PDB file of C-alpha atoms in Angstrom:
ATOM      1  CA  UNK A1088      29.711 -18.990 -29.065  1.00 78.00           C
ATOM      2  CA  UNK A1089      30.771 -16.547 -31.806  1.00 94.00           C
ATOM      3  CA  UNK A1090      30.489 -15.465 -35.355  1.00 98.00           C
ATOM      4  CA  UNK A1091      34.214 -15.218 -36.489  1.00 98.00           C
ATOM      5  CA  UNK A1092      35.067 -13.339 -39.700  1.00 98.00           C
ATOM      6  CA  UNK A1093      38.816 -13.813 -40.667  1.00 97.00           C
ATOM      7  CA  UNK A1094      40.042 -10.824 -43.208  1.00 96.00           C
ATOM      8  CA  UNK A1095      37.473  -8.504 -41.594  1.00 97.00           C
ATOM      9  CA  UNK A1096      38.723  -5.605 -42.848  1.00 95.00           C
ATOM     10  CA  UNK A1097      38.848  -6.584 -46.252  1.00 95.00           C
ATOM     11  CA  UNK A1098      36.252  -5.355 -49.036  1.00 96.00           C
ATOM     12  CA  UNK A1099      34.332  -8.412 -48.763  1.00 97.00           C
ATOM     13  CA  UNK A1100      35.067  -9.338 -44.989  1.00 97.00           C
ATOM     14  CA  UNK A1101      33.976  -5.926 -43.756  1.00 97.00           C
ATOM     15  CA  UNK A1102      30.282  -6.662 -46.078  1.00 98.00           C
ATOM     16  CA  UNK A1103      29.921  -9.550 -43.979  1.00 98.00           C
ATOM     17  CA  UNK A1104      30.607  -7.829 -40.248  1.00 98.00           C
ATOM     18  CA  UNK A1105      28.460  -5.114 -41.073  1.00 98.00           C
ATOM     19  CA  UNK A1106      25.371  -7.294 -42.307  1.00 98.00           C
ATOM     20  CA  UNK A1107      25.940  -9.582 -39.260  1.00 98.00           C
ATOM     21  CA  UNK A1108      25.700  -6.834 -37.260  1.00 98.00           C
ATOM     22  CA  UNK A1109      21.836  -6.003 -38.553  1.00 98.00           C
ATOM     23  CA  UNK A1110      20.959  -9.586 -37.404  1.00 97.00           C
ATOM     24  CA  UNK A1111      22.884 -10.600 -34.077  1.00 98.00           C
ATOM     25  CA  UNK A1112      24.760  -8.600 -31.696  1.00 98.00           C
ATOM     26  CA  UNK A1113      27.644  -6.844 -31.835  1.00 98.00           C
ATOM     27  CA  UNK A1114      29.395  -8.677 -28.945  1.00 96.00           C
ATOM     28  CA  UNK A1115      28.513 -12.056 -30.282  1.00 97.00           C
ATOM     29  CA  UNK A1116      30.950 -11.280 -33.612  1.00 98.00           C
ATOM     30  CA  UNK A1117      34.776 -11.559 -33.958  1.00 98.00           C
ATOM     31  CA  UNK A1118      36.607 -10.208 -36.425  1.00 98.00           C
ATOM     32  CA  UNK A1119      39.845 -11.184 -37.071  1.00 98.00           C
ATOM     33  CA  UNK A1120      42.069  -8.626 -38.747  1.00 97.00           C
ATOM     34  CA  UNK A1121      45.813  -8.019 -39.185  1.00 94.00           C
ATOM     35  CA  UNK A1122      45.971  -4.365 -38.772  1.00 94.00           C
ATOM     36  CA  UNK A1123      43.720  -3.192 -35.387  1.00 94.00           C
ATOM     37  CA  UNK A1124      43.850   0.557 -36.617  1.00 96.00           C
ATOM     38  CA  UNK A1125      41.468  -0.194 -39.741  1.00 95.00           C
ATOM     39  CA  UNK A1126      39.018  -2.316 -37.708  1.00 96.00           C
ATOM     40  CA  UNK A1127      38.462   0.519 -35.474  1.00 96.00           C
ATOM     41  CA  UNK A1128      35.230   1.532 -36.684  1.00 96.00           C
ATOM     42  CA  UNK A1129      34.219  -2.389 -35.733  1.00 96.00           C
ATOM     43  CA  UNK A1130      35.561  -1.978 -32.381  1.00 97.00           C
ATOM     44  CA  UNK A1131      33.665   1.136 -31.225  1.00 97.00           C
ATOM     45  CA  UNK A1132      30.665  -0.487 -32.368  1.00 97.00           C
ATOM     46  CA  UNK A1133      31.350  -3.638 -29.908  1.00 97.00           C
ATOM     47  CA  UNK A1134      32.684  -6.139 -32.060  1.00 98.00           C
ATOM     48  CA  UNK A1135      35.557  -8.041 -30.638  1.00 97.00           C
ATOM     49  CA  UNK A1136      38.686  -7.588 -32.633  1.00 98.00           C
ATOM     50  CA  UNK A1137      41.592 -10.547 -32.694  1.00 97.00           C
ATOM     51  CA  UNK A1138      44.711  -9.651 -34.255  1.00 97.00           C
ATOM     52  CA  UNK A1139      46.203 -12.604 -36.313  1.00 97.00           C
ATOM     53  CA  UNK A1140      48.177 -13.404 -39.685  1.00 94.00           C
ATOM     54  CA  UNK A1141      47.741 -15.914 -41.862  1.00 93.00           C
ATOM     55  CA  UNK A1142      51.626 -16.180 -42.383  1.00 93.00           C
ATOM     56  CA  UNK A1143      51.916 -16.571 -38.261  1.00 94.00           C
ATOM     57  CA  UNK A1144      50.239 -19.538 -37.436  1.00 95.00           C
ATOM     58  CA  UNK A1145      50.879 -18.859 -33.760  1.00 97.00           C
ATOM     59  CA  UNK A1146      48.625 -15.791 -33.852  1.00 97.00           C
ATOM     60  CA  UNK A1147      45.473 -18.057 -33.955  1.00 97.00           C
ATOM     61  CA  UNK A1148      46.639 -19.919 -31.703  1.00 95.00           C
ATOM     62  CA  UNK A1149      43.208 -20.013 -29.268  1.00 95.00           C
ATOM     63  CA  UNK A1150      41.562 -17.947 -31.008  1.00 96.00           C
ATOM     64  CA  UNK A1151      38.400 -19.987 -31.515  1.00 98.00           C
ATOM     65  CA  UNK A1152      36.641 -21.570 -29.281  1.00 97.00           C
ATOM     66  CA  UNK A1153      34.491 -24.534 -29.468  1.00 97.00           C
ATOM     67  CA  UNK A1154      31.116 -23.975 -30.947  1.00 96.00           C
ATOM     68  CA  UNK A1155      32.172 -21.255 -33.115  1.00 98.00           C
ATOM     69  CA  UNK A1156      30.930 -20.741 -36.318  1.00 98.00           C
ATOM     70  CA  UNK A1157      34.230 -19.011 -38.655  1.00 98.00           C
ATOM     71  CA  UNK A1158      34.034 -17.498 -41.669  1.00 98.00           C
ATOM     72  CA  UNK A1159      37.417 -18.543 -43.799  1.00 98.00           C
ATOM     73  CA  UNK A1160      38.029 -15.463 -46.506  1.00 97.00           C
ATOM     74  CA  UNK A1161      40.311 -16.851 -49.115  1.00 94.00           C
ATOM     75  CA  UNK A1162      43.945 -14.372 -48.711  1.00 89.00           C
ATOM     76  CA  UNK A1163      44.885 -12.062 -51.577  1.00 81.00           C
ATOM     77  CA  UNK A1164      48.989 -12.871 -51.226  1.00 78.00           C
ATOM     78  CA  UNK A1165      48.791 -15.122 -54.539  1.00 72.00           C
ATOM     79  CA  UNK A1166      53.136 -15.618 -53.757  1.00 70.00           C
ATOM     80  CA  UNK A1167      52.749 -16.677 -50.021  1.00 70.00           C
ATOM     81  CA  UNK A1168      51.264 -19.818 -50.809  1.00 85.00           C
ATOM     82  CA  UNK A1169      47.668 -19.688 -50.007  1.00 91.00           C
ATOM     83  CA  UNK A1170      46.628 -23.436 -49.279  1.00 95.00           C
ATOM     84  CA  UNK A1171      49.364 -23.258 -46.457  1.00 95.00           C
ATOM     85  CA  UNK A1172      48.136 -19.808 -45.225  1.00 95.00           C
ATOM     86  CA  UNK A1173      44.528 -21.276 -45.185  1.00 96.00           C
ATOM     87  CA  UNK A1174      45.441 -24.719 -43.462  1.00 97.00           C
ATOM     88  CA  UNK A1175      46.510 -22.276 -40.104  1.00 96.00           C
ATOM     89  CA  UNK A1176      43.126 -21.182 -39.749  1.00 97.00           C
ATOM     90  CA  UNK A1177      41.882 -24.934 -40.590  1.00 98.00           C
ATOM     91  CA  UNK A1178      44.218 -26.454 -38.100  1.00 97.00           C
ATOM     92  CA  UNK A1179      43.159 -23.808 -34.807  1.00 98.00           C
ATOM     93  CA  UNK A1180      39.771 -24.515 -35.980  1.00 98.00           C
ATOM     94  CA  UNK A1181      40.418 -28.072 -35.932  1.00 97.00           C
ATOM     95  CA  UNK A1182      41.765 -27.888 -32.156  1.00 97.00           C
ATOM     96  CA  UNK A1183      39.294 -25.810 -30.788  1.00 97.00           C
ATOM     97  CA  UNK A1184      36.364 -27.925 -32.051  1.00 97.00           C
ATOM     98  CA  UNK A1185      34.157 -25.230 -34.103  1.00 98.00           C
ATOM     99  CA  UNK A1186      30.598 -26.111 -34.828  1.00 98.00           C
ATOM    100  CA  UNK A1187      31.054 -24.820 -38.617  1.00 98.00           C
ATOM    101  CA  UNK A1188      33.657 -23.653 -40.681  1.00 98.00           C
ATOM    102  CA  UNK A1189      32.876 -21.482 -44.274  1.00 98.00           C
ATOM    103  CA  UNK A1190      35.082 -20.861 -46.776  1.00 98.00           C
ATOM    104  CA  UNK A1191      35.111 -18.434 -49.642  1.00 98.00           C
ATOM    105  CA  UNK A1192      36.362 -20.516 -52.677  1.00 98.00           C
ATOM    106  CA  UNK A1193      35.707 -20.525 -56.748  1.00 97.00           C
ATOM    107  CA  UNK A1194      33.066 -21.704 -58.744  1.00 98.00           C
ATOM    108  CA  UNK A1195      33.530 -25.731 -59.173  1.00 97.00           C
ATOM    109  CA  UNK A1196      33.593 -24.725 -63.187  1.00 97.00           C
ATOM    110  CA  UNK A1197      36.346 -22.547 -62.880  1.00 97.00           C
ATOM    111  CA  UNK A1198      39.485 -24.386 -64.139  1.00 96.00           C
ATOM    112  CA  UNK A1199      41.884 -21.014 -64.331  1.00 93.00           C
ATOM    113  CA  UNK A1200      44.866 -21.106 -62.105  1.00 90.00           C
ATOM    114  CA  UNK A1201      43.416 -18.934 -59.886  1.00 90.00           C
ATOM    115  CA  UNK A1202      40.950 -21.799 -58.837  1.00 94.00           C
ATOM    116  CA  UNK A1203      44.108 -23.784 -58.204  1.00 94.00           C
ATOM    117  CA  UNK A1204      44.670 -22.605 -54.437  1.00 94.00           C
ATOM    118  CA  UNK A1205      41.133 -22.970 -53.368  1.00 96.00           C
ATOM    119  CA  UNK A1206      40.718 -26.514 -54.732  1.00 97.00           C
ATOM    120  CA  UNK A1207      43.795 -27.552 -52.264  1.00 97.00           C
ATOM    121  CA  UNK A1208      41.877 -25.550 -49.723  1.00 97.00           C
ATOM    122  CA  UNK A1209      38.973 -27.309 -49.781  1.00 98.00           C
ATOM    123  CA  UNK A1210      40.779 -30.675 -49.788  1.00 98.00           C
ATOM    124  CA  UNK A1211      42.336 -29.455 -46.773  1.00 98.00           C
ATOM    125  CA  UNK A1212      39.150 -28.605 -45.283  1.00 98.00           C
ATOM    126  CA  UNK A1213      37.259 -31.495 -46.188  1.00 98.00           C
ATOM    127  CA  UNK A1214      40.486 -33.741 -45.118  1.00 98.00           C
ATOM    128  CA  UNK A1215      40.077 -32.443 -41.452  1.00 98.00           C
ATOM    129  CA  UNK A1216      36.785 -33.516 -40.417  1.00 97.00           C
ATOM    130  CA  UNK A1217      35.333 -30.190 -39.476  1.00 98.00           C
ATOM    131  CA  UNK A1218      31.298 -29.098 -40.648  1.00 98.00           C
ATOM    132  CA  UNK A1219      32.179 -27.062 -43.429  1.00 98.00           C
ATOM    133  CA  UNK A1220      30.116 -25.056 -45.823  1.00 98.00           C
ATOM    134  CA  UNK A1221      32.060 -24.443 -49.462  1.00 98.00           C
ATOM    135  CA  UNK A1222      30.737 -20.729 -50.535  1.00 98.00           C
ATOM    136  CA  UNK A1223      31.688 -21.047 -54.118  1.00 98.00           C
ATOM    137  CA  UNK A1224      31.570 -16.972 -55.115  1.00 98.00           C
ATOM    138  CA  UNK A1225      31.664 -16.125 -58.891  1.00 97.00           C
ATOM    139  CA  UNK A1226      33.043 -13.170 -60.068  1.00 96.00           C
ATOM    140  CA  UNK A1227      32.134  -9.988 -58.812  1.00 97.00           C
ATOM    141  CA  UNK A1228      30.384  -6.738 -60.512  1.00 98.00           C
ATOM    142  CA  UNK A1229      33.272  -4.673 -58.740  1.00 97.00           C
ATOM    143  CA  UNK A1230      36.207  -6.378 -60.520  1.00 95.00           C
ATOM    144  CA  UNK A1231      34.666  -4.296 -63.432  1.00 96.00           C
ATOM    145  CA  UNK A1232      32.887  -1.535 -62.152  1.00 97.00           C
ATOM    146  CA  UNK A1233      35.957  -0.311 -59.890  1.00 95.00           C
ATOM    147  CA  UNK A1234      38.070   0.208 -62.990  1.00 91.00           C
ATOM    148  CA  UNK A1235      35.673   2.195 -65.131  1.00 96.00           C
ATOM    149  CA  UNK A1236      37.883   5.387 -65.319  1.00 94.00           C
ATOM    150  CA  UNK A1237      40.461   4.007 -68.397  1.00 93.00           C
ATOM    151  CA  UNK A1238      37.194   2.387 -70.014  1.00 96.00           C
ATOM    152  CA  UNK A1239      35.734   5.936 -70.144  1.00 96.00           C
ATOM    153  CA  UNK A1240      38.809   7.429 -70.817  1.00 95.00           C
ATOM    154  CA  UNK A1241      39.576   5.075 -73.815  1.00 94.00           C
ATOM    155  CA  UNK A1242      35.940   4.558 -74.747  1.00 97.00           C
ATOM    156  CA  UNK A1243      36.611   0.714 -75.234  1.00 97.00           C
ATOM    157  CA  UNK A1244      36.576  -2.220 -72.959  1.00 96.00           C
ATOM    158  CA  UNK A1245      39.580  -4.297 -73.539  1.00 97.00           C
ATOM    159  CA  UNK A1246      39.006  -7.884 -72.874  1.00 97.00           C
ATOM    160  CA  UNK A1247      40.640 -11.440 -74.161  1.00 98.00           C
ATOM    161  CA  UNK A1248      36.896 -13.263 -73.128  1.00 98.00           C
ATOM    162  CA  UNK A1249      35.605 -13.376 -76.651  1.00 97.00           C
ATOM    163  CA  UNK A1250      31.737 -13.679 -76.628  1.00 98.00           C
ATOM    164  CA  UNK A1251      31.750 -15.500 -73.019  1.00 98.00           C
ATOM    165  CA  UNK A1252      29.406 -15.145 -70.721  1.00 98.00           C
ATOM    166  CA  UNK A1253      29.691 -14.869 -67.058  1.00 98.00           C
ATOM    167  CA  UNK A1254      27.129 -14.531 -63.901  1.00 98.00           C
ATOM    168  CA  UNK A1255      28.754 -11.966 -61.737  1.00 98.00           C
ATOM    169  CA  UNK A1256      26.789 -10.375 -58.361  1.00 98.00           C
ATOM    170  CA  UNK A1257      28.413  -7.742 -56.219  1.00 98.00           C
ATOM    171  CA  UNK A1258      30.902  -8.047 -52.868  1.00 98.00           C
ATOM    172  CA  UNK A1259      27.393  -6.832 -50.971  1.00 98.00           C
ATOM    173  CA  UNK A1260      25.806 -10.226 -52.424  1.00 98.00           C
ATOM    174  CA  UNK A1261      27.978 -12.521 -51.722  1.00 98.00           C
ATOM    175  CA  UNK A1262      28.734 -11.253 -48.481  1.00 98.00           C
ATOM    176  CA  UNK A1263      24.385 -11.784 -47.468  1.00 98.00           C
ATOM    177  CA  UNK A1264      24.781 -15.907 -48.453  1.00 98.00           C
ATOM    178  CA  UNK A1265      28.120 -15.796 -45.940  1.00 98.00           C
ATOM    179  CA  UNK A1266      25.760 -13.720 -43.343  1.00 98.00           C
ATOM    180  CA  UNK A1267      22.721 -16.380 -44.203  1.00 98.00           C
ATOM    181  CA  UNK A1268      25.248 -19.437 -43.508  1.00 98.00           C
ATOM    182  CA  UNK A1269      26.762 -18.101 -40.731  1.00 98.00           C
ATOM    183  CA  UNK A1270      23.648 -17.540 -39.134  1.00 98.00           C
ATOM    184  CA  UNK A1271      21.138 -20.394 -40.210  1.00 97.00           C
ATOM    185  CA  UNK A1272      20.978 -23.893 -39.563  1.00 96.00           C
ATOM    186  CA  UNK A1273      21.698 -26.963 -42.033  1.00 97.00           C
ATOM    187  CA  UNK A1274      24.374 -25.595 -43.908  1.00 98.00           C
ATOM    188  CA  UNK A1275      26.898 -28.288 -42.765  1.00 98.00           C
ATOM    189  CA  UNK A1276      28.713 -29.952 -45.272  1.00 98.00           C
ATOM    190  CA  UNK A1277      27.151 -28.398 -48.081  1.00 98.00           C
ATOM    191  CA  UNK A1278      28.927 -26.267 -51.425  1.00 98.00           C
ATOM    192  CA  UNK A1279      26.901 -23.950 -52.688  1.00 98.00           C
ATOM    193  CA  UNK A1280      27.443 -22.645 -56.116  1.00 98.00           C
ATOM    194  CA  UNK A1281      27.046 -18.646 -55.800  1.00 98.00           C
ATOM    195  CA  UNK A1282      26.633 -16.775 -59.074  1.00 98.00           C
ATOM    196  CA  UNK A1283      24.079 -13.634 -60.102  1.00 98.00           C
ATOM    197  CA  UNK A1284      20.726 -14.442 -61.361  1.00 98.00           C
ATOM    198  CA  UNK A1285      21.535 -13.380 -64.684  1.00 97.00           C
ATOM    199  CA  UNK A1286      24.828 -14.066 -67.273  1.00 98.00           C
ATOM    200  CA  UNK A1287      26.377 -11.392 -69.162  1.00 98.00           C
ATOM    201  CA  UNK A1288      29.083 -10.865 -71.859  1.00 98.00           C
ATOM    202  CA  UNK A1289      31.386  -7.951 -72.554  1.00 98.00           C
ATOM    203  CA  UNK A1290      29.577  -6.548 -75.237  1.00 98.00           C
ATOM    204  CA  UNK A1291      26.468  -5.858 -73.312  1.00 98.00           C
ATOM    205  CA  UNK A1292      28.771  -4.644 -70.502  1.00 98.00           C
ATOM    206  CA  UNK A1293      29.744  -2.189 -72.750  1.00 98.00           C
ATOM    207  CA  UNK A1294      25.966  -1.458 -74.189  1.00 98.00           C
ATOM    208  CA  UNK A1295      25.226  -0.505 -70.738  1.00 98.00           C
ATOM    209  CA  UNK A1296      27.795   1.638 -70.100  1.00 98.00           C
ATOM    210  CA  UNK A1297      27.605   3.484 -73.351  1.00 98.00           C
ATOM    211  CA  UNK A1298      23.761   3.918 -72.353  1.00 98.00           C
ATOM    212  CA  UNK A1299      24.212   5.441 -68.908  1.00 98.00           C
ATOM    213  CA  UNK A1300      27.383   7.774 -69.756  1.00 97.00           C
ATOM    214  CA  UNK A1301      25.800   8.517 -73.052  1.00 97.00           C
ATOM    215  CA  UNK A1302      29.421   8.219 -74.371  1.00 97.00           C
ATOM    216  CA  UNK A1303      30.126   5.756 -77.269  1.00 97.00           C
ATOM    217  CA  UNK A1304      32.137   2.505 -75.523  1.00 98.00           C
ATOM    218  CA  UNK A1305      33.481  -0.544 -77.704  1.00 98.00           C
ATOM    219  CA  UNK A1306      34.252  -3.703 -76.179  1.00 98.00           C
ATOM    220  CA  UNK A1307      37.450  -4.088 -77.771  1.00 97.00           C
ATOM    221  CA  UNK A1308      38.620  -7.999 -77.940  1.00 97.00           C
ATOM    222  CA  UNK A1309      42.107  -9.363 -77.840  1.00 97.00           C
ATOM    223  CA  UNK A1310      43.866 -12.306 -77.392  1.00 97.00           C
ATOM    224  CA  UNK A1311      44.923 -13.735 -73.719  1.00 97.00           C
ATOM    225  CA  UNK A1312      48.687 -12.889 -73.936  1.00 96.00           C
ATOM    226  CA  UNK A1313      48.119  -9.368 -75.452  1.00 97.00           C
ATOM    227  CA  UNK A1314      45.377  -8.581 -72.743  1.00 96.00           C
ATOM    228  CA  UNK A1315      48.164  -9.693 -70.073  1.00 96.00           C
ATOM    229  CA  UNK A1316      50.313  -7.383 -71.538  1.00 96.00           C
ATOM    230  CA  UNK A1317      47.884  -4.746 -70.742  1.00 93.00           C
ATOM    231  CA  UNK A1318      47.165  -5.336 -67.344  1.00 94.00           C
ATOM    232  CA  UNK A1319      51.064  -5.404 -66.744  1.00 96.00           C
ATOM    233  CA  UNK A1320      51.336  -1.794 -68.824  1.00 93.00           C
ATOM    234  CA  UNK A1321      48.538  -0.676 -66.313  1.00 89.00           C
ATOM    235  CA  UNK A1322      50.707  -1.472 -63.263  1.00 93.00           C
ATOM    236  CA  UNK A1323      49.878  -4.799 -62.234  1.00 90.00           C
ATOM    237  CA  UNK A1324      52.469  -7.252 -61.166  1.00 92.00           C
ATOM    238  CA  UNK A1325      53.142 -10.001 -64.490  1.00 92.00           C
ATOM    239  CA  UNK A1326      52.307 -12.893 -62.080  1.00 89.00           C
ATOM    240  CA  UNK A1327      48.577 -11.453 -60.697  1.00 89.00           C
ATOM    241  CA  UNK A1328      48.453 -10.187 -64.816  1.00 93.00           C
ATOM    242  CA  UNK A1329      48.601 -13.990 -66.082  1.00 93.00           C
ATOM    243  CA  UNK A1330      46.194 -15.278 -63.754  1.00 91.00           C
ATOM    244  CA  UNK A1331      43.287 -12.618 -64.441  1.00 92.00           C
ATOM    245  CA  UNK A1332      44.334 -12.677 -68.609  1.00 95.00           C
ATOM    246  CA  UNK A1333      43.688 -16.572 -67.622  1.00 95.00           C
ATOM    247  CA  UNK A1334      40.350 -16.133 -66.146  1.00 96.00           C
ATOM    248  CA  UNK A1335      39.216 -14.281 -69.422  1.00 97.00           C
ATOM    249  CA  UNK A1336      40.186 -17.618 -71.383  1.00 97.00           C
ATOM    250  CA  UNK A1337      37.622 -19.463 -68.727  1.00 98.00           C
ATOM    251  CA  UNK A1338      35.077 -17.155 -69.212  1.00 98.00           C
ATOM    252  CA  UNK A1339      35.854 -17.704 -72.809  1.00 98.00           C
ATOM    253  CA  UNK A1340      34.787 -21.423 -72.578  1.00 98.00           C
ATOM    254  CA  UNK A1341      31.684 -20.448 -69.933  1.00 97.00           C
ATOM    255  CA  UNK A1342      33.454 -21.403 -66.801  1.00 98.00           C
ATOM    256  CA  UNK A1343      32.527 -18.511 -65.066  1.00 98.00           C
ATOM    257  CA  UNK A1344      28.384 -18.986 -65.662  1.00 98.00           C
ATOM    258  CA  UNK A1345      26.760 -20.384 -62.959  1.00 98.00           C
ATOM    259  CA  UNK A1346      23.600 -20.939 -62.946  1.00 96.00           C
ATOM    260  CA  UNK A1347      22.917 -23.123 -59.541  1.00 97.00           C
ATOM    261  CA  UNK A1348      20.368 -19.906 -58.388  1.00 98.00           C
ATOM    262  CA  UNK A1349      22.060 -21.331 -54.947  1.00 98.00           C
ATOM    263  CA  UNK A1350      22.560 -17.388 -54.290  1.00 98.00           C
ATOM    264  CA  UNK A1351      19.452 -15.807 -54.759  1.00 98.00           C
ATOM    265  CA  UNK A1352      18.002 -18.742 -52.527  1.00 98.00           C
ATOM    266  CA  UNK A1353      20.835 -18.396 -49.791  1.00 98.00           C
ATOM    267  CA  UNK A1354      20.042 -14.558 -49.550  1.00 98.00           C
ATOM    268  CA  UNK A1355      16.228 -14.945 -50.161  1.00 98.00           C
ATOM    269  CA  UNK A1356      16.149 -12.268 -52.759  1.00 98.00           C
ATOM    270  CA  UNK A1357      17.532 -11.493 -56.301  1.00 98.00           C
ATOM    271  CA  UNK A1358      21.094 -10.853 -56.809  1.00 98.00           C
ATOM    272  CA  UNK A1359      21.732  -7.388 -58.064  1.00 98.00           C
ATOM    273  CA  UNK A1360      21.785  -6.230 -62.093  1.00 98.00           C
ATOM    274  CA  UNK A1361      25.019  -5.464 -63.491  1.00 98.00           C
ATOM    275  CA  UNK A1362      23.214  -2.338 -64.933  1.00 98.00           C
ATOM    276  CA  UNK A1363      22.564  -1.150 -61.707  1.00 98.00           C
ATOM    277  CA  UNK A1364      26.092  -1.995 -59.763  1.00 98.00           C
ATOM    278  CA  UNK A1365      27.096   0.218 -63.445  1.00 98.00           C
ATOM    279  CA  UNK A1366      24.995   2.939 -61.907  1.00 98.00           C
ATOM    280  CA  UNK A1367      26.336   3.078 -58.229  1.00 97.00           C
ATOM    281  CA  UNK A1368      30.137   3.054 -59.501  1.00 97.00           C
ATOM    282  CA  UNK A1369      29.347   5.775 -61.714  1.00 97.00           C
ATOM    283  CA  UNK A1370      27.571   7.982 -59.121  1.00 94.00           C
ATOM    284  CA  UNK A1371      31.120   7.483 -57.488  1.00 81.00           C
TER     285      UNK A1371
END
């Protein structure tokens, strides 16, 4: 039997191989990873690398093996068509006969687009007859804290979220419920809603920040189609623009708050501040 990790290499994949590896051994994980040059860190520590793509489906071809427990982390290509991508790993699972199969998918309340591709996914999942465990993740601290530089730079914090609220944890967080499922027992058929312990809006993001840096920062709120048109002027691609300027309208109408406590209890501690995720990204 082992502990498979698709999308290893990834920044919340890699979270979950190296917790793993503080509570089972390293030959007893799997990560699966398209490029073998970035996982090899992984290897030299005795993990067992598989190379395989979610756009080849013959590349997992017997990869698992029955008894496996597998660790599905929702793909980034939002154009590739992602519930297809996902039903390859769904269908090798499937044929070898895992014991439990995880995926990473959105809150239940989150109605954005971006929501769309992992509500097919679980379908697809549920559809198959495998154990499966749904690991609903929230947002994370590090959509926000990795982008500080233009917020300090600017000195305001340019949202279209209004006075929404959302209950964000970091990668690290979410990553211990994956480790916690994909090591315990009874998670079968379960969804857990996974959210931090504690809801936040954009104005008290900005508090914070203003407090730490000592630097006045405003949040600065605008409407959906005018904060798309910012994320496009910073670079990012009009399609991947519209879906995030669409998640600020959900955390506009509270979609993003979840307040299940399922990920505190998962990870058997509390999930970390936003003040102090502020702190680490600004210690750099």
């Amino acid at each position: 039997m082992s502990i498979v990790v698709t999308g290893a290499t990834g920044h919340l994949g890699r979270l979950v191989v190296e917790q793993l590896l503080e509570k089972v051994p390293a030959d007893q994980v799997t990560a699966v990873v398209r490029t073998p040059e970035k996982a090899a860190g992984l290897a030299a520590r005795g993990v067992r690398i598989a190379v395989a793509d979610y756009n080849a489906p013959e590349t997992f071809d017997g990869l698992f093996a029955a008894g496996d427990k597998v660790l599905l982390v929702s793909g980034n290509e939002f154009d590739k068509g992602r519930v297809q991508q996902h039903q390859v790993v769904i269908d090798a699972a499937g044929a070898a006969g895992v014991a439990l199969l995880a995926y990473t998918s959105a809150p239940g309340s989150l109605k954005a687009a971006l929501a769309d591709d992992h509500r097919g996914t679980e379908e697809a999942l549920l559809a198959s007859g495998l154990p499966y465990t749904l690991l609903r993740n929230g947002w994370y601290h590090e959509n926000y804290t990795e982008t500080l530089a233009p917020v300090l730079e600017h000195g305001a914090l340019v949202h279209a979220a209004g006075a929404g609220r959302l209950s964000s944890a970091t990668r690290a967080d979410y990553a211990a419920a994956a480790v916690a499922v994909l090591t315990g027992e009874g998670h079968e058929n379960r969804t857990y809603e996974l959210g931090g312990d504690e809801a936040w809006g954009f104005d008290e993001f900005a508090a914070e920040l203003s407090r730490q840096t000592g630097k006045e920062i405003a949040y600065r709120q605008v409407s959906v189609e005018e904060y798309r048109d910012v994320l496009v002027g910073a670079g990012l691609p009009g399609p991947l623009a519209g879906i995030l300027a669409d998640v600020d309208a959900s955390i506009e109408k509270g979609e993003l708050v979840v307040d299940s406590g399922d990920l505190s209890r998962l990870t058997g501690r509390p999930t970390t501040p936003l003040a102090e995720a502020i702190a680490t990204a600004l210690k750099g």
